[in-house]
XYZ file of C-alpha atoms in Angstrom:
640
model
C 155.486 -61.739 110.548
C 152.286 -61.880 112.429
C 148.834 -62.441 111.128
C 147.764 -59.399 108.959
C 145.293 -56.893 110.285
C 141.862 -56.636 108.660
C 142.475 -52.998 107.699
C 145.633 -53.940 105.872
C 143.777 -56.593 103.997
C 141.048 -54.073 102.992
C 143.656 -51.590 101.793
C 145.463 -54.214 99.761
C 142.210 -55.320 98.155
C 141.315 -51.781 97.120
C 144.770 -51.256 95.656
C 144.497 -54.418 93.604
C 141.087 -53.286 92.339
C 142.483 -49.894 91.274
C 145.375 -51.493 89.457
C 142.993 -53.812 87.710
C 140.853 -50.834 86.525
C 143.912 -48.776 85.463
C 143.247 -45.951 87.905
C 146.662 -46.002 89.411
C 147.657 -45.741 92.958
C 144.971 -43.249 93.929
C 141.919 -44.758 95.543
C 138.425 -44.024 94.211
C 136.828 -41.006 95.747
C 133.295 -41.152 96.971
C 131.224 -37.864 97.102
C 128.055 -37.001 98.835
C 125.018 -35.410 97.140
C 125.885 -31.983 98.518
C 129.395 -32.190 97.072
C 128.045 -33.242 93.700
C 125.638 -30.274 93.670
C 128.418 -27.804 94.458
C 130.666 -29.243 91.768
C 127.933 -29.134 89.130
C 127.056 -25.507 90.016
C 130.704 -24.510 89.717
C 130.959 -26.176 86.324
C 127.704 -24.493 85.124
C 128.920 -21.061 86.159
C 132.075 -21.511 84.105
C 130.094 -22.574 81.042
C 127.606 -19.687 81.227
C 130.383 -17.135 81.776
C 132.099 -18.174 78.598
C 128.813 -18.148 76.706
C 126.999 -20.838 74.830
C 127.630 -19.154 71.484
C 131.381 -18.883 72.166
C 131.475 -22.549 73.072
C 129.680 -23.485 69.878
C 131.972 -21.191 67.887
C 135.041 -22.755 69.488
C 133.736 -26.222 68.725
C 132.916 -25.310 65.103
C 136.150 -23.467 64.328
C 138.212 -25.898 66.363
C 136.951 -28.757 64.229
C 138.398 -26.884 61.215
C 141.712 -26.185 62.885
C 141.068 -22.509 63.714
C 142.038 -21.060 67.070
C 139.297 -18.519 67.922
C 141.087 -16.629 70.756
C 144.166 -16.168 68.591
C 142.002 -14.977 65.685
C 140.369 -12.334 67.905
C 143.760 -10.997 68.936
C 144.813 -10.697 65.292
C 141.646 -8.748 64.400
C 142.168 -6.339 67.295
C 145.679 -5.636 66.103
C 144.438 -4.426 62.668
C 144.487 -0.623 61.918
C 141.173 1.198 62.570
C 142.177 4.467 60.882
C 139.098 6.473 59.682
C 138.479 7.826 56.226
C 140.058 11.160 55.356
C 142.337 10.925 58.384
C 145.575 12.783 57.934
C 148.398 10.606 56.738
C 151.304 9.737 59.008
C 154.279 12.063 58.635
C 157.309 10.674 56.867
C 160.930 11.575 57.325
C 161.992 14.990 56.001
C 164.709 13.583 53.806
C 162.118 11.944 51.501
C 161.132 15.068 49.524
C 158.886 13.356 46.987
C 156.837 11.463 49.540
C 156.737 14.545 51.767
C 155.202 16.689 49.003
C 152.772 13.939 48.094
C 151.751 13.585 51.719
C 151.246 17.340 52.155
C 149.183 17.542 48.955
C 146.966 14.694 50.062
C 146.592 16.229 53.517
C 145.561 19.586 51.971
C 143.011 17.935 49.682
C 141.586 15.862 52.507
C 141.424 18.909 54.769
C 139.589 20.895 52.071
C 137.121 18.062 51.538
C 136.486 17.777 55.264
C 135.990 21.538 55.717
C 133.666 21.726 52.722
C 131.740 18.742 54.005
C 131.350 20.348 57.441
C 130.368 23.764 55.991
C 127.837 22.216 53.608
C 126.082 20.333 56.368
C 126.049 23.409 58.585
C 124.613 25.574 55.786
C 122.036 22.919 54.950
C 120.932 22.741 58.561
C 120.578 26.529 58.750
C 118.565 26.665 55.510
C 116.295 23.870 56.683
C 115.653 25.650 59.963
C 115.001 28.951 58.182
C 112.568 27.328 55.762
C 110.838 25.521 58.604
C 110.467 28.747 60.604
C 109.172 30.559 57.513
C 106.603 27.827 56.877
C 105.495 27.904 60.483
C 105.174 31.689 60.389
C 102.930 31.421 57.333
C 100.823 28.751 58.987
C 100.606 30.819 62.155
C 99.582 33.897 60.180
C 96.891 31.956 58.334
C 95.666 30.491 61.596
C 95.503 33.902 63.264
C 93.751 35.348 60.237
C 91.134 32.638 60.453
C 90.300 33.752 64.014
C 88.130 36.652 62.882
C 86.104 36.770 66.031
C 83.291 34.935 67.667
C 79.604 35.326 68.047
C 77.952 35.036 71.422
C 74.896 33.336 69.970
C 75.484 30.059 68.209
C 72.737 28.538 66.110
C 72.659 24.817 65.447
C 71.631 24.403 61.829
C 70.368 21.022 60.621
C 72.545 19.334 58.050
C 70.674 18.219 54.954
C 72.177 15.634 52.638
C 71.623 16.285 48.953
C 72.530 13.947 46.147
C 73.423 15.235 42.713
C 72.620 13.446 39.490
C 75.237 15.461 37.578
C 78.673 14.073 36.901
C 80.706 16.497 38.979
C 83.972 15.438 37.361
C 82.823 17.168 34.178
C 82.266 20.479 35.939
C 84.942 23.140 36.249
C 85.559 23.883 39.898
C 85.684 27.633 40.588
C 86.400 28.935 44.089
C 84.499 32.190 43.435
C 80.711 32.311 43.499
C 78.513 34.584 41.402
C 78.607 37.463 43.891
C 82.384 37.314 44.192
C 82.894 37.223 40.432
C 80.561 40.208 39.975
C 82.420 42.175 42.645
C 85.809 41.224 41.168
C 84.792 42.390 37.695
C 83.558 45.709 39.098
C 86.836 46.179 40.975
C 88.884 45.428 37.852
C 86.917 48.059 35.931
C 87.436 50.550 38.756
C 91.198 49.944 38.919
C 91.477 50.135 35.130
C 89.784 53.536 35.148
C 92.167 54.734 37.860
C 95.230 53.480 35.978
C 94.054 55.100 32.749
C 93.773 58.457 34.481
C 90.009 58.715 34.068
C 87.748 60.318 36.640
C 87.532 58.103 39.692
C 84.140 56.332 39.653
C 82.001 55.945 42.754
C 82.997 52.510 43.995
C 79.951 52.242 46.273
C 77.619 52.769 43.330
C 79.660 50.387 41.183
C 79.613 47.545 43.694
C 75.912 48.064 44.436
C 75.060 47.961 40.727
C 77.162 44.818 40.248
C 74.989 42.756 42.605
C 71.649 44.495 42.053
C 70.806 42.091 39.227
C 70.691 39.183 41.690
C 67.563 40.714 43.290
C 68.596 39.950 46.856
C 66.557 42.444 48.888
C 68.679 42.083 52.039
C 71.915 42.749 50.165
C 70.384 45.659 48.246
C 69.135 47.203 51.500
C 72.600 46.982 53.027
C 74.143 48.686 50.014
C 71.472 51.399 50.239
C 72.570 52.039 53.819
C 76.191 52.325 52.702
C 75.150 54.773 49.972
C 73.304 57.004 52.418
C 75.987 56.935 55.104
C 78.863 57.584 52.690
C 77.086 60.417 50.869
C 78.541 63.178 53.028
C 79.177 66.681 51.775
C 81.749 67.303 54.518
C 85.222 66.198 53.458
C 86.152 62.900 55.045
C 89.306 62.880 57.121
C 91.282 59.823 56.181
C 92.762 58.067 59.174
C 95.865 57.327 57.114
C 96.638 61.042 57.007
C 96.041 61.766 60.672
C 95.740 59.909 63.940
C 92.410 61.645 64.546
C 89.412 59.388 64.236
C 87.901 60.208 60.817
C 84.319 60.673 62.069
C 84.911 62.400 65.403
C 84.120 65.848 64.008
C 80.745 67.223 65.252
C 80.022 68.460 61.734
C 80.459 64.993 60.220
C 78.474 63.377 63.040
C 75.570 65.783 62.504
C 75.569 64.966 58.810
C 75.675 61.221 59.503
C 72.686 61.580 61.832
C 70.806 63.442 59.108
C 71.663 60.763 56.538
C 70.595 57.952 58.867
C 67.290 59.695 59.574
C 66.775 60.248 55.860
C 67.318 56.556 55.179
C 64.862 55.511 57.905
C 62.263 58.041 56.750
C 62.471 56.990 53.103
C 62.358 53.367 54.160
C 59.181 54.031 56.148
C 57.554 55.642 53.124
C 58.389 52.505 51.161
C 56.843 50.426 53.941
C 53.636 52.489 53.742
C 53.460 52.056 49.979
C 53.892 48.296 50.262
C 51.276 48.135 53.004
C 48.755 50.008 50.895
C 49.476 48.004 47.754
C 48.973 44.729 49.623
C 45.747 45.842 51.263
C 42.406 44.845 49.800
C 40.672 47.798 51.415
C 39.717 50.640 49.136
C 41.463 53.743 50.431
C 41.500 56.951 48.474
C 44.999 58.374 48.368
C 44.160 61.628 46.616
C 46.962 63.673 45.071
C 50.235 61.728 44.939
C 52.623 62.848 47.654
C 53.767 62.122 51.179
C 50.740 63.741 52.802
C 48.241 61.669 50.820
C 50.349 58.567 51.472
C 50.329 59.180 55.231
C 46.609 59.944 55.412
C 45.739 56.850 53.380
C 47.980 54.732 55.588
C 46.400 56.123 58.771
C 42.901 55.450 57.484
C 43.900 51.880 56.691
C 45.460 51.420 60.126
C 42.397 52.794 61.886
C 40.064 50.644 59.800
C 42.073 47.544 60.657
C 42.210 48.473 64.347
C 46.005 48.816 64.425
C 45.562 52.375 65.729
C 42.969 52.727 68.442
C 41.243 56.041 69.062
C 41.043 55.270 72.764
C 42.990 57.841 74.759
C 43.809 60.016 71.761
C 43.437 63.776 71.896
C 40.235 65.221 70.456
C 42.135 67.516 68.093
C 41.624 66.334 64.503
C 42.561 67.254 60.931
C 40.601 65.776 58.015
C 38.904 63.399 60.459
C 42.287 62.086 61.565
C 43.850 62.520 65.034
C 46.210 65.490 64.848
C 49.070 64.105 66.949
C 48.974 60.790 65.111
C 49.099 62.599 61.781
C 51.970 64.873 62.856
C 54.000 61.952 64.180
C 53.705 59.953 60.960
C 54.482 63.032 58.858
C 57.638 63.590 60.899
C 58.414 59.878 60.729
C 58.299 60.097 56.926
C 60.397 63.276 56.908
C 57.626 65.528 55.570
C 58.155 68.572 57.780
C 56.414 70.886 55.312
C 53.144 68.954 55.570
C 53.398 68.901 59.365
C 53.769 72.703 59.380
C 50.836 73.105 56.992
C 48.586 70.834 59.056
C 49.474 72.653 62.280
C 48.892 76.054 60.712
C 45.417 74.983 59.571
C 44.338 74.567 63.203
C 44.604 78.292 63.872
C 45.737 80.180 66.983
C 45.261 77.221 69.318
C 48.395 75.607 67.906
C 50.516 78.716 67.395
C 53.252 77.527 69.765
C 53.615 74.166 68.061
C 53.535 75.931 64.699
C 56.464 78.124 65.786
C 58.341 75.033 67.000
C 57.982 73.310 63.633
C 58.959 76.447 61.724
C 62.002 76.816 63.978
C 62.907 73.209 63.243
C 62.732 73.926 59.526
C 64.835 77.077 59.862
C 67.542 75.061 61.637
C 67.796 72.579 58.790
C 65.384 70.001 60.200
C 67.948 68.533 62.568
C 66.898 70.034 65.886
C 65.059 73.043 67.261
C 66.800 76.023 68.809
C 67.736 76.059 72.479
C 64.892 78.463 73.237
C 62.248 76.240 71.682
C 63.788 73.169 73.274
C 63.466 74.732 76.729
C 59.816 75.554 76.020
C 59.116 71.960 74.936
C 60.738 70.549 78.081
C 58.830 72.963 80.293
C 55.593 71.830 78.691
C 56.488 68.154 78.718
C 57.348 67.541 82.359
C 54.288 68.970 84.124
C 51.636 68.563 81.423
C 52.367 66.478 78.342
C 54.066 63.578 80.131
C 50.806 62.775 81.934
C 48.735 62.962 78.755
C 46.789 59.874 77.711
C 47.726 60.425 74.055
C 50.957 58.433 73.388
C 51.509 60.184 70.055
C 51.443 63.618 71.676
C 53.995 62.498 74.264
C 56.170 61.044 71.518
C 56.118 64.218 69.376
C 57.125 66.397 72.340
C 59.801 63.910 73.428
C 61.280 63.716 69.925
C 61.297 67.448 69.165
C 62.518 68.559 72.593
C 64.690 65.531 73.506
C 62.610 65.172 76.658
C 62.905 62.180 79.011
C 65.243 60.125 76.857
C 64.662 57.135 79.145
C 61.030 56.826 77.995
C 60.709 54.036 75.431
C 57.202 55.018 74.148
C 56.466 51.350 73.616
C 52.823 52.044 72.657
C 53.988 53.619 69.389
C 57.620 52.560 68.921
C 57.246 48.927 67.891
C 60.242 48.219 65.642
C 63.998 48.705 65.744
C 63.677 51.261 62.933
C 61.242 53.354 64.980
C 63.468 53.148 68.051
C 66.581 54.171 66.154
C 64.788 57.055 64.430
C 63.569 58.390 67.785
C 67.011 58.169 69.381
C 68.685 59.856 66.418
C 66.196 62.730 66.669
C 66.949 63.042 70.400
C 70.751 63.152 70.039
C 72.274 66.349 71.424
C 75.775 67.665 72.034
C 76.507 67.742 75.791
C 77.353 71.140 77.301
C 81.007 71.870 77.872
C 82.244 70.178 81.020
C 79.518 67.501 81.032
C 81.016 64.031 80.566
C 78.633 61.224 79.656
C 80.350 57.864 80.061
C 77.338 55.578 79.602
C 73.564 55.475 79.302
C 73.080 55.787 83.068
C 74.926 59.100 83.097
C 72.969 60.197 80.018
C 69.638 59.377 81.657
C 70.655 61.225 84.815
C 71.566 64.314 82.797
C 68.657 63.744 80.365
C 71.060 64.251 77.447
C 71.669 61.614 74.790
C 74.992 62.119 73.019
C 76.038 60.388 69.819
C 78.782 58.299 71.426
C 76.423 57.166 74.208
C 73.929 56.015 71.566
C 76.724 54.098 69.839
C 77.741 52.456 73.124
C 74.148 51.450 73.820
C 73.887 49.677 70.462
C 77.219 47.825 70.450
C 77.920 47.261 74.151
C 74.708 47.353 76.180
C 72.462 45.634 73.633
C 74.930 43.907 71.328
C 74.528 40.826 69.181
C 72.511 38.870 71.726
C 69.723 41.428 72.080
C 69.281 41.836 68.327
C 69.645 38.074 67.682
C 72.386 38.817 65.192
C 72.966 35.175 64.336
C 69.339 34.854 63.189
C 68.895 38.293 61.599
C 72.379 39.654 60.811
C 71.112 42.428 58.531
C 69.241 44.065 61.436
C 72.303 44.236 63.668
C 74.394 45.532 60.775
C 71.770 48.220 60.185
C 71.897 49.358 63.815
C 75.689 49.638 63.676
C 75.857 51.240 60.245
C 73.204 53.883 60.880
C 74.894 54.902 64.131
C 78.180 55.512 62.324
C 79.955 52.368 63.544
C 81.125 51.272 60.113
C 84.102 49.213 61.254
C 82.200 47.122 63.803
C 79.371 46.522 61.327
C 81.716 45.435 58.546
C 83.686 43.157 60.870
C 80.397 41.558 61.909
C 79.507 40.897 58.263
C 82.925 39.341 57.667
C 82.255 36.980 60.575
C 78.975 35.954 58.947
C 79.883 33.432 56.199
C 76.990 34.123 53.829
C 77.551 37.902 54.018
C 81.358 37.895 54.124
C 82.016 38.919 50.523
C 79.535 41.814 50.833
C 81.224 43.063 53.995
C 84.664 42.923 52.365
C 83.576 44.992 49.371
C 81.697 47.495 51.508
C 84.926 47.942 53.456
C 86.903 48.458 50.222
C 84.366 51.025 48.990
C 84.453 52.977 52.263
C 88.254 52.742 52.328
C 88.508 54.309 48.882
C 86.011 57.046 49.812
C 88.021 57.904 52.936
C 85.281 57.125 55.461
C 86.882 54.056 57.027
C 88.986 54.205 60.183
C 91.967 51.914 59.631
C 94.611 50.640 62.008
C 98.041 52.182 62.138
C 99.779 48.853 61.543
C 99.085 46.215 58.922
C 99.896 43.558 61.532
C 97.098 44.667 63.893
C 94.020 42.467 64.494
C 91.106 42.692 62.104
C 89.196 44.943 64.520
C 90.986 46.876 67.241
C 90.462 49.664 69.757
C 93.135 52.328 70.014
C 93.649 54.345 73.162
C 93.638 57.775 71.505
C 90.251 57.222 69.809
C 87.015 58.323 71.493
C 84.993 55.348 72.778
C 83.388 53.230 71.474
C 85.326 53.751 68.226
C 86.907 50.790 66.465
C 89.453 50.552 63.669
C 89.582 48.003 60.865
C 92.707 46.463 59.360
C 92.150 46.461 55.560
C 95.394 44.574 54.877
C 94.347 41.633 57.006
C 90.795 41.813 55.647
C 91.813 41.662 51.974
C 94.532 39.033 52.378
C 92.120 36.904 54.376
C 89.502 37.236 51.638
C 91.888 36.472 48.749
C 93.477 33.440 50.423
C 90.772 31.220 48.980
C 91.266 32.056 45.312
C 94.633 33.805 44.950
C 96.337 30.740 43.456
C 93.519 29.868 41.051
C 92.662 33.473 40.091
C 95.895 35.480 40.454
C 94.723 38.358 38.241
C 91.717 39.040 40.446
C 93.888 38.715 43.551
C 96.345 41.314 42.215
C 93.513 43.777 41.672
C 92.439 43.331 45.286
C 96.050 43.847 46.394
C 96.130 47.031 44.320
C 93.628 48.609 46.721
C 96.398 48.424 49.357
C 98.909 50.410 47.311
C 98.693 53.337 49.755
C 98.984 51.138 52.844
C 102.395 50.967 54.468
C 104.002 47.591 55.151
C 105.975 46.872 58.349
C 109.232 46.288 56.452
C 110.683 46.219 52.946
C 109.291 46.918 50.406
C 107.265 49.276 52.679
C 104.152 48.830 50.547
C 101.419 46.263 51.097
C 100.698 45.914 47.378
C 104.291 44.955 46.589
C 104.470 42.734 49.655
C 101.310 40.817 48.702
C 102.440 40.434 45.077
C 105.790 39.076 46.228
C 104.133 36.627 48.620
C 101.812 35.408 45.859
C 104.721 34.908 43.457
C 106.698 32.934 46.023
C 103.670 30.805 46.825
C 102.669 29.971 43.249
C 106.239 30.142 41.823
C 104.643 31.217 38.549
C 107.066 34.103 38.137
C 106.704 34.409 34.384
C 102.923 34.792 34.553
C 103.150 37.447 37.265
C 106.328 39.354 36.349
C 106.736 38.478 32.679
C 109.532 36.687 30.854
C 111.329 36.161 27.566
C 109.625 34.367 24.707
C 111.320 32.148 22.149
C 112.488 35.140 20.089
C 114.060 36.900 23.064
C 111.321 39.519 23.393
C 109.900 40.463 26.765
C 106.357 39.206 27.302
C 104.478 41.280 29.923
C 103.075 39.645 33.029
C 100.037 40.362 35.165
C 101.946 42.998 37.112
C 102.277 45.148 33.987
C 98.537 45.901 34.198
C 99.210 48.140 37.184
C 101.648 50.568 35.615
C 104.186 50.912 32.880
C 106.936 52.354 35.039
C 109.759 49.854 34.885
C 111.168 51.055 38.207
C 108.006 50.065 40.098
C 107.927 46.597 38.578
C 111.667 46.156 39.029
C 111.450 47.017 42.731
C 108.825 44.318 43.273
C 110.838 41.783 41.276
C 114.043 42.570 43.162
C 112.320 42.226 46.517
C 110.824 38.908 45.419
C 114.238 37.744 44.208
C 115.839 38.630 47.547
C 113.105 36.827 49.450
C 113.427 33.822 47.154
C 117.189 33.747 47.596
C 116.853 33.905 51.361
C 114.518 30.927 51.221
C 116.864 28.961 48.979
C 114.560 29.017 45.949
C 115.363 29.911 42.359
C 113.727 32.898 40.714
C 113.813 32.983 36.936
C 112.070 35.820 35.164
C 112.811 38.798 32.991
C 113.477 42.140 34.589
C-alpha cells in the first residue's frame, strides 16, 4: 500500500477525535453566524407560540407527574349541561323512571316559563314606571315655563347673615299672603258646601290681605272689584265657545267701570295733593266741585298750570276750559253742566252737549251732538291755543284720536281715561285691524285700544319689569283680564295675588278659560276676536300648589275644589278628582286623604270628606286612585 494521502490522514484524525469525545461516527458540524441566527429565531418562534405560561405550567405540573395536555382533554370531555335543561329520555319500558322524568321535565318547564314571564313583566313595569316619572317631570318642566319678559332687570344680590338658630324654626312653604288667601278660600268653600249664600270671593280675598297695608296690592284688588262689578250677566266660557266679554253691552259697562275707577282715583290724588300742601287753600263746601277748584288754585299758585294761551272765559276766577276738564276728569258731570249754564247764552251749545251726555248715561253723546263737535273741532277748535279746550272737544266728540294732547295728558292714567272716553263702535262694514286703520278712519274701537296696549306698546314701553302694577292696570282696565293675570303670575313677588285674582274672576264667571286643561297657561284661540286671550285655570292652580301640596294637603285640596266644574281630558273626567288622585299617589298618605279604619274597626274620615258626604263621589275618586296605583305597581290601602 502506498504512502497515505494527507486528506485521508485528516479524516482519520477527526474520526479518532470524535470517538474520543463519544460523538460517534458523525463529524462535528460547524455553522456560520447567519445559520445560528436562523436556528435561534426558529426556536424562539416555537417557544412563543406555545406560550410562556403554558411552558411554566408544563414544567410545574410535569415535576409533579401530571400530564397537562391529557388533563385538558379530560376536562373537555366532561358534560356541560345547563341548569334546568330537560332530562335525557329513557327507554319506554322503564315506567317508573319515565314518570319521574316527565314529572321533573314538567316542573322544570313551569319554573322556566315562570322565570321568563316574571322577568318580562318586571321589565314592562319598570318601563311603565320610568315613562310615568318622565311624564311627570316633563309636565312640571313645561308648567315652570310660564312665559318670559322682554325686559330683564339685573338685581344686586345682598348677603344677609342671621343671628337666629334656624334649626329651631319651623319651615313653612307658605308666606303670610298665601296663608291669608288659603284661609279665605277655605271659608268660601265651606260656605258653598254648607249650602249658604255664595259670598263674593273678590271681596273676601281683598279683605284677607287688606290688613297688610300694601298699597300696590290693595290698588290692584280695587281694580278687580271695579271691573268685576258688572250688572250684565257674565257669559261663562265654559258654557259657550263665545268669548265671555265680546258682547257690546258688557264692553260698554266695562268701559264705564274703568272710567269710574280712574275718576275716583284722580279725586283721591287731588285730596292727597291738597293734604300734603302747605299752602292755605279754601275748599269751601265739601264736594267734588270744591275739591277741583281748590286743586286748580293750588296748581296755578305753584305754576303747574300756566295761564299762557288759555281762553279768557272764566268761572270763579278760574279758566273755564281747565275747570270743565278737571270736573269731567273727576266724573262730576253735574258740576260741569252747572258751571256751563252759569255762563249764559254764549255757551248754550256746550251746555246742550253736556246735558245730552248726561241723558245718554254719561258714556257718550248722541250722534247728532258728536257731528256738531267734530264740525267745530276741525276748522276752529283744533287751532286754538288753549290745550284744555282742544282736549274737552276731542274727548266729548272723539275727534282726532291720533292727537296725544301731551300738554295736559301727562300720566298713563290720563291717557287711558282719554282713550276710554273716545272709544266708539265702528259702523257696520268698517273693519279696524290696527291703530293705523283706526287713525285713518278716525274711529277708536275697543279691540283696537286693547291691541295698542298689549301689542304695540307692551311690556317694554311700560317698563313692566320695573313697575309691574302699572302694566297690570293698563291690561285690567282695558278688559284684558287673562293677559294681566298671566303677567302677574310671571312676576314672582305678585304671583300669589295673580293666582287668587284669577280664582275670584273664575268663580264670578268673568274669566275666559281654555277649552282643554292641557292647553298652555295663556293661549289664543282662532274663534275668539283679537286680541283676546284665554287662561288655563287647571294649569295655573296646579302650578301654584306644587310648592306646598305635600306639606299642606288640606289647603291644596281646597284649591283643587275650585276646579270641580272643569273637565279633565280622561277618566275621571273631573279635574278635582284627578288632582286629588295625583296628590294621593305622590304622598302615598291614603289614610289621611281618603280615610281608614281605626283600631276598633270604625271608619275615620279623611280630608276628602270635607268636600261632601256622598259616598259615591268619594268612592269614585278612591277607585280611580286605586286603578292608577295598580297600574303603577303600587299598593293602595285605605277604607272605602
